[in-house]
mmCIF file of N, CA and C in Angstrom:
data_model
loop_
_atom_site.group_PDB
_atom_site.id
_atom_site.type_symbol
_atom_site.label_atom_id
_atom_site.label_comp_id
_atom_site.label_asym_id
_atom_site.label_seq_id
_atom_site.Cartn_x
_atom_site.Cartn_y
_atom_site.Cartn_z
ATOM 1 N N UNK V 92 0.736 -1.240 -0.089
ATOM 2 C CA UNK V 92 -0.099 0.090 -0.207
ATOM 3 C C UNK V 92 1.198 1.106 -0.208
ATOM 4 N N UNK V 93 0.585 1.935 -0.684
ATOM 5 C CA UNK V 93 1.559 3.365 -0.766
ATOM 6 C C UNK V 93 0.768 4.271 -0.202
ATOM 7 N N UNK V 94 1.551 5.710 0.065
ATOM 8 C CA UNK V 94 0.838 6.684 0.847
ATOM 9 C C UNK V 94 -0.707 7.325 0.437
ATOM 10 N N UNK V 95 -0.803 7.119 -0.899
ATOM 11 C CA UNK V 95 -2.275 7.792 -1.302
ATOM 12 C C UNK V 95 -3.257 6.598 -0.962
ATOM 13 N N UNK V 96 -3.002 5.625 -0.015
ATOM 14 C CA UNK V 96 -4.498 4.726 0.533
ATOM 15 C C UNK V 96 -4.667 3.707 -0.755
ATOM 16 N N UNK V 97 -4.323 3.353 -1.653
ATOM 17 C CA UNK V 97 -4.457 2.858 -2.873
ATOM 18 C C UNK V 97 -4.690 1.423 -2.379
ATOM 19 N N UNK V 98 -5.388 0.735 -2.888
ATOM 20 C CA UNK V 98 -5.514 -0.885 -2.524
ATOM 21 C C UNK V 98 -4.816 -1.470 -3.429
ATOM 22 N N UNK V 99 -4.261 -3.184 -2.998
ATOM 23 C CA UNK V 99 -3.679 -3.997 -4.059
ATOM 24 C C UNK V 99 -4.618 -4.115 -5.153
ATOM 25 N N UNK V 100 -4.068 -4.625 -6.143
ATOM 26 C CA UNK V 100 -4.982 -4.857 -7.431
ATOM 27 C C UNK V 100 -5.855 -6.043 -7.061
ATOM 28 N N UNK V 101 -5.812 -7.036 -6.453
ATOM 29 C CA UNK V 101 -6.118 -8.187 -6.265
ATOM 30 C C UNK V 101 -7.527 -7.606 -5.362
ATOM 31 N N UNK V 102 -7.382 -6.713 -4.264
ATOM 32 C CA UNK V 102 -8.637 -6.240 -3.315
ATOM 33 C C UNK V 102 -9.471 -5.607 -4.399
ATOM 34 N N UNK V 103 -8.976 -4.481 -4.990
ATOM 35 C CA UNK V 103 -9.615 -3.592 -5.754
ATOM 36 C C UNK V 103 -10.591 -4.391 -6.798
ATOM 37 N N UNK V 104 -9.838 -5.375 -7.346
ATOM 38 C CA UNK V 104 -10.767 -6.335 -8.310
ATOM 39 C C UNK V 104 -11.724 -6.724 -7.796
ATOM 40 N N UNK V 105 -11.517 -7.758 -6.620
ATOM 41 C CA UNK V 105 -12.535 -8.445 -5.589
ATOM 42 C C UNK V 105 -13.617 -7.614 -5.275
ATOM 43 N N UNK V 106 -13.422 -6.020 -4.769
ATOM 44 C CA UNK V 106 -14.223 -5.377 -4.182
ATOM 45 C C UNK V 106 -15.254 -5.015 -5.422
ATOM 46 N N UNK V 107 -14.614 -4.610 -6.253
ATOM 47 C CA UNK V 107 -15.152 -4.141 -7.953
ATOM 48 C C UNK V 107 -16.199 -5.390 -8.354
ATOM 49 N N UNK V 108 -15.805 -6.908 -8.316
ATOM 50 C CA UNK V 108 -16.565 -7.673 -8.843
ATOM 51 C C UNK V 108 -17.959 -8.017 -7.475
ATOM 52 N N UNK V 109 -17.457 -7.824 -6.373
ATOM 53 C CA UNK V 109 -18.771 -7.916 -5.496
ATOM 54 C C UNK V 109 -19.774 -6.629 -5.458
ATOM 55 N N UNK V 110 -19.130 -5.811 -5.587
ATOM 56 C CA UNK V 110 -20.192 -4.447 -5.914
ATOM 57 C C UNK V 110 -20.971 -4.513 -7.360
ATOM 58 N N UNK V 111 -20.509 -4.991 -8.172
ATOM 59 C CA UNK V 111 -21.070 -4.930 -9.511
ATOM 60 C C UNK V 111 -22.341 -6.372 -9.321
ATOM 61 N N UNK V 112 -21.928 -7.535 -8.589
ATOM 62 C CA UNK V 112 -22.510 -8.594 -8.342
ATOM 63 C C UNK V 112 -23.767 -7.933 -7.874
ATOM 64 N N UNK V 113 -23.566 -7.371 -6.506
ATOM 65 C CA UNK V 113 -24.765 -6.617 -5.607
ATOM 66 C C UNK V 113 -25.444 -5.679 -6.729
ATOM 67 N N UNK V 114 -24.918 -4.956 -7.431
ATOM 68 C CA UNK V 114 -25.806 -4.055 -8.111
ATOM 69 C C UNK V 114 -26.399 -4.796 -9.074
ATOM 70 N N UNK V 115 -25.959 -5.615 -9.691
ATOM 71 C CA UNK V 115 -26.780 -6.603 -10.733
ATOM 72 C C UNK V 115 -27.813 -7.343 -9.900
ATOM 73 N N UNK V 116 -27.476 -7.859 -8.637
ATOM 74 C CA UNK V 116 -28.744 -8.899 -8.197
ATOM 75 C C UNK V 116 -29.853 -7.531 -7.641
ATOM 76 N N UNK V 117 -29.798 -6.662 -7.303
ATOM 77 C CA UNK V 117 -30.579 -5.734 -6.823
ATOM 78 C C UNK V 117 -31.290 -5.178 -8.074
ATOM 79 N N UNK V 118 -30.574 -4.848 -9.414
ATOM 80 C CA UNK V 118 -31.130 -4.509 -10.814
ATOM 81 C C UNK V 118 -32.217 -5.566 -10.794
ATOM 82 N N UNK V 119 -31.798 -6.942 -11.278
ATOM 83 C CA UNK V 119 -32.791 -8.056 -11.120
ATOM 84 C C UNK V 119 -34.337 -8.279 -10.288
ATOM 85 N N UNK V 120 -33.691 -7.740 -8.871
ATOM 86 C CA UNK V 120 -34.862 -7.581 -8.400
ATOM 87 C C UNK V 120 -36.018 -6.543 -8.522
ATOM 88 N N UNK V 121 -35.378 -5.542 -9.323
ATOM 89 C CA UNK V 121 -36.214 -4.205 -9.428
ATOM 90 C C UNK V 121 -37.155 -4.460 -10.636
ATOM 91 N N UNK V 122 -35.974 -5.403 -11.691
ATOM 92 C CA UNK V 122 -37.061 -5.476 -12.951
ATOM 93 C C UNK V 122 -38.098 -6.653 -12.810
ATOM 94 N N UNK V 123 -37.681 -7.521 -11.623
ATOM 95 C CA UNK V 123 -38.918 -8.768 -11.397
ATOM 96 C C UNK V 123 -39.724 -7.969 -10.613
ATOM 97 N N UNK V 124 -39.897 -6.827 -9.764
ATOM 98 C CA UNK V 124 -41.038 -6.026 -9.346
ATOM 99 C C UNK V 124 -41.803 -5.545 -10.259
ATOM 100 N N UNK V 125 -40.945 -4.977 -11.604
ATOM 101 C CA UNK V 125 -41.821 -4.467 -12.566
ATOM 102 C C UNK V 125 -42.459 -5.293 -13.307
ATOM 103 N N UNK V 126 -42.063 -6.418 -14.049
ATOM 104 C CA UNK V 126 -42.070 -7.319 -14.960
ATOM 105 C C UNK V 126 -43.023 -8.330 -14.576
ATOM 106 N N UNK V 127 -43.168 -8.908 -13.405
ATOM 107 C CA UNK V 127 -44.162 -10.080 -12.931
ATOM 108 C C UNK V 127 -45.340 -9.760 -13.046
ATOM 109 N N UNK V 128 -46.409 -10.382 -13.194
ATOM 110 C CA UNK V 128 -48.002 -9.963 -13.630
ATOM 111 C C UNK V 128 -48.556 -9.461 -12.531
ATOM 112 N N UNK V 129 -48.587 -10.177 -11.221
ATOM 113 C CA UNK V 129 -49.256 -10.274 -10.025
ATOM 114 C C UNK V 129 -48.759 -9.932 -8.805
ATOM 115 N N UNK V 130 -49.150 -9.708 -7.707
ATOM 116 C CA UNK V 130 -48.649 -9.288 -6.501
ATOM 117 C C UNK V 130 -47.644 -10.831 -5.949
ATOM 118 N N UNK V 131 -48.941 -11.751 -6.183
ATOM 119 C CA UNK V 131 -48.101 -12.995 -5.578
ATOM 120 C C UNK V 131 -46.976 -13.481 -6.222
ATOM 121 N N UNK V 132 -46.755 -13.157 -7.407
ATOM 122 C CA UNK V 132 -45.614 -13.428 -8.079
ATOM 123 C C UNK V 132 -44.364 -12.231 -8.115
ATOM 124 N N UNK V 133 -44.529 -11.092 -8.030
ATOM 125 C CA UNK V 133 -43.876 -10.088 -7.949
ATOM 126 C C UNK V 133 -43.336 -10.006 -6.642
ATOM 127 N N UNK V 134 -43.402 -10.363 -5.252
ATOM 128 C CA UNK V 134 -43.071 -10.258 -3.993
ATOM 129 C C UNK V 134 -41.565 -10.998 -3.987
ATOM 130 N N UNK V 135 -41.625 -11.973 -4.997
ATOM 131 C CA UNK V 135 -40.164 -12.552 -4.455
ATOM 132 C C UNK V 135 -39.231 -12.128 -5.016
ATOM 133 N N UNK V 136 -39.271 -11.183 -6.039
ATOM 134 C CA UNK V 136 -38.086 -11.020 -6.956
ATOM 135 C C UNK V 136 -37.061 -9.927 -6.143
ATOM 136 N N UNK V 137 -37.797 -8.889 -5.549
ATOM 137 C CA UNK V 137 -37.287 -7.621 -4.761
ATOM 138 C C UNK V 137 -36.759 -8.229 -3.511
ATOM 139 N N UNK V 138 -37.090 -9.250 -2.829
ATOM 140 C CA UNK V 138 -36.711 -9.931 -1.595
ATOM 141 C C UNK V 138 -35.510 -10.648 -2.019
ATOM 142 N N UNK V 139 -35.327 -11.170 -2.869
ATOM 143 C CA UNK V 139 -34.494 -12.255 -3.107
ATOM 144 C C UNK V 139 -33.442 -11.406 -3.791
ATOM 145 N N UNK V 140 -33.650 -10.315 -4.344
ATOM 146 C CA UNK V 140 -32.609 -9.490 -4.958
ATOM 147 C C UNK V 140 -31.969 -8.743 -4.041
ATOM 148 N N UNK V 141 -32.773 -8.345 -3.085
ATOM 149 C CA UNK V 141 -32.233 -7.325 -1.858
ATOM 150 C C UNK V 141 -31.178 -8.046 -1.500
ATOM 151 N N UNK V 142 -32.007 -9.352 -0.815
ATOM 152 C CA UNK V 142 -31.168 -9.890 0.158
ATOM 153 C C UNK V 142 -29.735 -10.380 -0.559
ATOM 154 N N UNK V 143 -29.648 -11.018 -1.631
ATOM 155 C CA UNK V 143 -28.207 -11.502 -2.529
ATOM 156 C C UNK V 143 -27.575 -10.164 -2.649
ATOM 157 N N UNK V 144 -27.981 -8.875 -2.861
ATOM 158 C CA UNK V 144 -27.558 -7.831 -3.522
ATOM 159 C C UNK V 144 -26.723 -7.191 -2.115
ATOM 160 N N UNK V 145 -27.366 -7.200 -1.028
ATOM 161 C CA UNK V 145 -26.603 -6.993 0.692
ATOM 162 C C UNK V 145 -25.459 -7.796 0.786
ATOM 163 N N UNK V 146 -25.788 -8.882 0.135
ATOM 164 C CA UNK V 146 -24.709 -9.892 1.068
ATOM 165 C C UNK V 146 -23.402 -9.705 0.059
ATOM 166 N N UNK V 147 -23.531 -9.561 -1.388
ATOM 167 C CA UNK V 147 -22.593 -9.131 -2.188
ATOM 168 C C UNK V 147 -21.643 -7.775 -1.675
ATOM 169 N N UNK V 148 -22.891 -6.938 -1.210
ATOM 170 C CA UNK V 148 -22.257 -5.296 -0.837
ATOM 171 C C UNK V 148 -21.025 -5.600 0.089
ATOM 172 N N UNK V 149 -21.892 -6.402 1.362
ATOM 173 C CA UNK V 149 -21.247 -6.855 2.435
ATOM 174 C C UNK V 149 -19.626 -7.239 2.065
ATOM 175 N N UNK V 150 -19.717 -8.292 1.810
ATOM 176 C CA UNK V 150 -18.251 -8.641 1.204
ATOM 177 C C UNK V 150 -17.380 -7.783 0.675
ATOM 178 N N UNK V 151 -18.024 -7.235 -0.355
ATOM 179 C CA UNK V 151 -17.108 -6.095 -0.867
ATOM 180 C C UNK V 151 -16.721 -5.171 0.233
ATOM 181 N N UNK V 152 -17.457 -4.560 0.989
ATOM 182 C CA UNK V 152 -17.297 -3.552 2.471
ATOM 183 C C UNK V 152 -15.996 -4.543 2.938
ATOM 184 N N UNK V 153 -16.204 -5.678 3.476
ATOM 185 C CA UNK V 153 -15.192 -6.488 4.144
ATOM 186 C C UNK V 153 -14.162 -6.472 3.761
ATOM 187 N N UNK V 154 -13.821 -6.709 2.288
ATOM 188 C CA UNK V 154 -12.623 -7.042 1.534
ATOM 189 C C UNK V 154 -12.155 -5.718 1.753
ATOM 190 N N UNK V 155 -12.949 -4.470 1.245
ATOM 191 C CA UNK V 155 -12.095 -2.937 1.096
ATOM 192 C C UNK V 155 -11.667 -2.740 2.462
ATOM 193 N N UNK V 156 -12.260 -2.754 3.562
ATOM 194 C CA UNK V 156 -12.169 -1.873 4.672
ATOM 195 C C UNK V 156 -11.016 -3.003 5.346
ATOM 196 N N UNK V 157 -11.059 -4.269 5.208
ATOM 197 C CA UNK V 157 -10.169 -5.218 5.727
ATOM 198 C C UNK V 157 -8.724 -4.951 5.291
ATOM 199 N N UNK V 158 -8.788 -4.827 4.029
ATOM 200 C CA UNK V 158 -7.170 -4.447 3.341
ATOM 201 C C UNK V 158 -6.939 -3.325 3.601
ATOM 202 N N UNK V 159 -7.594 -2.218 3.834
ATOM 203 C CA UNK V 159 -7.268 -0.752 3.914
ATOM 204 C C UNK V 159 -6.882 -0.425 5.419
ATOM 205 N N UNK V 160 -7.533 -1.278 6.483
ATOM 206 C CA UNK V 160 -7.043 -1.041 7.557
ATOM 207 C C UNK V 160 -6.202 -1.828 8.555
ATOM 208 N N UNK V 161 -5.645 -3.096 7.620
ATOM 209 C CA UNK V 161 -4.928 -4.126 8.093
ATOM 210 C C UNK V 161 -5.551 -5.288 8.978
ATOM 211 N N UNK V 162 -6.774 -5.320 9.282
ATOM 212 C CA UNK V 162 -7.181 -6.025 10.020
ATOM 213 C C UNK V 162 -9.004 -6.536 9.580
ATOM 214 N N UNK V 163 -9.412 -7.676 10.175
ATOM 215 C CA UNK V 163 -10.586 -7.991 9.631
ATOM 216 C C UNK V 163 -11.753 -7.091 9.807
ATOM 217 N N UNK V 164 -12.410 -6.855 9.131
ATOM 218 C CA UNK V 164 -13.678 -5.649 9.597
ATOM 219 C C UNK V 164 -14.730 -6.356 9.177
ATOM 220 N N UNK V 165 -15.551 -6.665 10.319
ATOM 221 C CA UNK V 165 -16.690 -7.266 10.484
ATOM 222 C C UNK V 165 -17.918 -6.544 10.757
ATOM 223 N N UNK V 166 -17.976 -5.414 11.047
ATOM 224 C CA UNK V 166 -18.942 -4.563 11.340
ATOM 225 C C UNK V 166 -20.041 -4.771 10.174
ATOM 226 N N UNK V 167 -19.958 -4.855 9.007
ATOM 227 C CA UNK V 167 -20.741 -4.944 8.092
ATOM 228 C C UNK V 167 -21.998 -6.089 7.847
ATOM 229 N N UNK V 168 -21.343 -7.348 8.474
ATOM 230 C CA UNK V 168 -21.894 -8.437 8.636
ATOM 231 C C UNK V 168 -23.151 -8.220 9.357
ATOM 232 N N UNK V 169 -23.162 -7.216 10.332
ATOM 233 C CA UNK V 169 -24.685 -6.759 11.108
ATOM 234 C C UNK V 169 -25.682 -6.240 10.516
ATOM 235 N N UNK V 170 -25.259 -5.623 9.097
ATOM 236 C CA UNK V 170 -26.477 -5.048 8.443
ATOM 237 C C UNK V 170 -26.773 -6.266 7.494
ATOM 238 N N UNK V 171 -25.850 -7.020 6.837
ATOM 239 C CA UNK V 171 -26.483 -8.218 6.339
ATOM 240 C C UNK V 171 -27.317 -9.064 7.024
ATOM 241 N N UNK V 172 -27.294 -9.151 8.140
ATOM 242 C CA UNK V 172 -27.843 -10.253 9.012
ATOM 243 C C UNK V 172 -29.293 -9.561 9.377
ATOM 244 N N UNK V 173 -29.278 -8.248 9.741
ATOM 245 C CA UNK V 173 -30.632 -7.476 9.771
ATOM 246 C C UNK V 173 -31.295 -7.552 8.709
ATOM 247 N N UNK V 174 -30.722 -7.595 7.522
ATOM 248 C CA UNK V 174 -31.367 -7.874 5.973
ATOM 249 C C UNK V 174 -31.903 -9.160 5.892
ATOM 250 N N UNK V 175 -31.017 -10.149 6.166
ATOM 251 C CA UNK V 175 -31.460 -11.322 6.051
ATOM 252 C C UNK V 175 -32.434 -12.060 6.899
ATOM 253 N N UNK V 176 -32.846 -11.382 8.187
ATOM 254 C CA UNK V 176 -33.396 -11.734 9.197
ATOM 255 C C UNK V 176 -35.108 -10.804 8.711
ATOM 256 N N UNK V 177 -34.710 -9.853 8.388
ATOM 257 C CA UNK V 177 -36.269 -9.051 8.249
ATOM 258 C C UNK V 177 -36.607 -9.121 7.000
ATOM 259 N N UNK V 178 -36.080 -9.086 5.444
ATOM 260 C CA UNK V 178 -36.878 -9.420 4.485
ATOM 261 C C UNK V 178 -37.750 -10.696 4.401
ATOM 262 N N UNK V 179 -37.224 -11.667 4.829
ATOM 263 C CA UNK V 179 -38.169 -12.949 4.825
ATOM 264 C C UNK V 179 -39.447 -12.603 5.719
ATOM 265 N N UNK V 180 -39.371 -12.427 6.578
ATOM 266 C CA UNK V 180 -40.258 -11.839 7.639
ATOM 267 C C UNK V 180 -41.324 -10.543 6.930
ATOM 268 N N UNK V 181 -40.746 -9.603 6.694
ATOM 269 C CA UNK V 181 -41.521 -8.617 5.977
ATOM 270 C C UNK V 181 -42.355 -9.190 4.789
ATOM 271 N N UNK V 182 -41.591 -10.084 4.018
ATOM 272 C CA UNK V 182 -42.414 -10.798 2.652
ATOM 273 C C UNK V 182 -43.715 -11.636 3.367
ATOM 274 N N UNK V 183 -43.291 -12.482 4.114
ATOM 275 C CA UNK V 183 -44.457 -13.255 4.721
ATOM 276 C C UNK V 183 -45.580 -12.634 5.219
ATOM 277 N N UNK V 184 -45.223 -11.546 6.185
ATOM 278 C CA UNK V 184 -46.373 -10.492 6.231
ATOM 279 C C UNK V 184 -47.328 -9.682 5.209
ATOM 280 N N UNK V 185 -46.549 -9.521 4.285
ATOM 281 C CA UNK V 185 -47.017 -8.657 2.957
ATOM 282 C C UNK V 185 -47.956 -9.855 2.096
ATOM 283 N N UNK V 186 -47.390 -11.136 2.199
ATOM 284 C CA UNK V 186 -48.150 -12.359 1.431
ATOM 285 C C UNK V 186 -49.538 -12.453 2.267
ATOM 286 N N UNK V 187 -49.245 -12.595 3.275
ATOM 287 C CA UNK V 187 -50.697 -13.381 4.467
ATOM 288 C C UNK V 187 -51.691 -11.785 4.211
ATOM 289 N N UNK V 188 -51.134 -10.641 4.163
ATOM 290 C CA UNK V 188 -52.150 -9.706 4.184
ATOM 291 C C UNK V 188 -52.387 -9.539 3.024
ATOM 292 N N UNK V 189 -52.116 -9.676 1.948
ATOM 293 C CA UNK V 189 -52.284 -9.711 0.646
ATOM 294 C C UNK V 189 -53.528 -10.987 0.260
ATOM 295 N N UNK V 190 -53.084 -11.939 0.680
ATOM 296 C CA UNK V 190 -54.151 -13.600 0.796
ATOM 297 C C UNK V 190 -55.208 -12.977 1.559
ATOM 298 N N UNK V 191 -55.371 -12.310 2.645
ATOM 299 C CA UNK V 191 -56.445 -12.160 3.348
ATOM 300 C C UNK V 191 -57.200 -11.094 2.508
ATOM 301 N N UNK V 192 -56.927 -10.129 1.946
ATOM 302 C CA UNK V 192 -57.391 -9.326 1.017
ATOM 303 C C UNK V 192 -58.164 -9.893 0.014
ATOM 304 N N UNK V 193 -57.484 -10.762 -0.764
ATOM 305 C CA UNK V 193 -57.797 -11.344 -1.671
ATOM 306 C C UNK V 193 -59.173 -12.336 -1.715
ATOM 307 N N UNK V 194 -58.957 -13.026 -0.296
ATOM 308 C CA UNK V 194 -60.163 -14.056 0.176
ATOM 309 C C UNK V 194 -61.167 -13.055 0.732
ATOM 310 N N UNK V 195 -60.870 -11.931 0.921
ATOM 311 C CA UNK V 195 -62.296 -11.167 1.722
ATOM 312 C C UNK V 195 -62.977 -10.765 0.460
ATOM 313 N N UNK V 196 -62.239 -10.392 -0.235
ATOM 314 C CA UNK V 196 -63.196 -9.765 -1.684
ATOM 315 C C UNK V 196 -63.988 -10.736 -2.185
ATOM 316 N N UNK V 197 -63.824 -12.054 -1.934
ATOM 317 C CA UNK V 197 -64.944 -13.003 -2.401
ATOM 318 C C UNK V 197 -64.241 -13.706 -3.714
ATOM 319 N N UNK V 198 -62.706 -13.498 -3.959
ATOM 320 C CA UNK V 198 -62.092 -14.125 -5.019
ATOM 321 C C UNK V 198 -62.066 -16.002 -4.373
ATOM 322 N N UNK V 199 -61.444 -16.487 -5.423
ATOM 323 C CA UNK V 199 -61.159 -18.061 -4.887
ATOM 324 C C UNK V 199 -60.306 -18.228 -3.752
ATOM 325 N N UNK V 200 -60.368 -19.307 -3.148
ATOM 326 C CA UNK V 200 -59.822 -19.703 -1.999
ATOM 327 C C UNK V 200 -58.161 -19.528 -1.887
ATOM 328 N N UNK V 201 -57.675 -19.866 -3.126
ATOM 329 C CA UNK V 201 -56.411 -20.057 -3.168
ATOM 330 C C UNK V 201 -55.867 -18.783 -3.648
ATOM 331 N N UNK V 202 -54.613 -18.834 -3.656
ATOM 332 C CA UNK V 202 -53.706 -17.564 -4.221
ATOM 333 C C UNK V 202 -54.208 -17.372 -5.869
ATOM 334 N N UNK V 203 -54.296 -16.118 -6.337
ATOM 335 C CA UNK V 203 -54.721 -16.069 -7.832
ATOM 336 C C UNK V 203 -53.883 -16.502 -8.980
ATOM 337 N N UNK V 204 -52.447 -17.148 -8.430
ATOM 338 C CA UNK V 204 -51.752 -17.455 -9.322
ATOM 339 C C UNK V 204 -51.712 -18.874 -9.461
ATOM 340 N N UNK V 205 -52.054 -19.804 -8.872
ATOM 341 C CA UNK V 205 -52.032 -20.830 -9.025
ATOM 342 C C UNK V 205 -53.469 -21.548 -9.940
ATOM 343 N N UNK V 206 -52.361 -22.418 -10.823
ATOM 344 C CA UNK V 206 -53.853 -23.074 -12.018
ATOM 345 C C UNK V 206 -54.864 -23.751 -11.382
ATOM 346 N N UNK V 207 -56.142 -23.805 -11.736
ATOM 347 C CA UNK V 207 -57.220 -24.706 -11.289
ATOM 348 C C UNK V 207 -57.165 -25.420 -12.155
#
């Protein structure tokens, strides 16, 4: 490492790969939110995209700050764990609320995406 604070090439490449992967997962989740036809299908794409995107960004953060600070940086893992715990729970609550509303309106007893 030089005086300007630059990282070694391997660390820059590894960080860049994980940042691009994280952004790609988040973009795919966003496109899935727009492109899928119904709420029951649409809910899964952003949840998975956000979770995978956050994990990739967390790995990039760990690599970057660990190499820059000469010690293992694990503070970012708390953010990833929080997202990994809250995203599925939020998705379940949204799905149950939508299914309850769907049934209350007198629609079929199953989710509207299932073929009959």
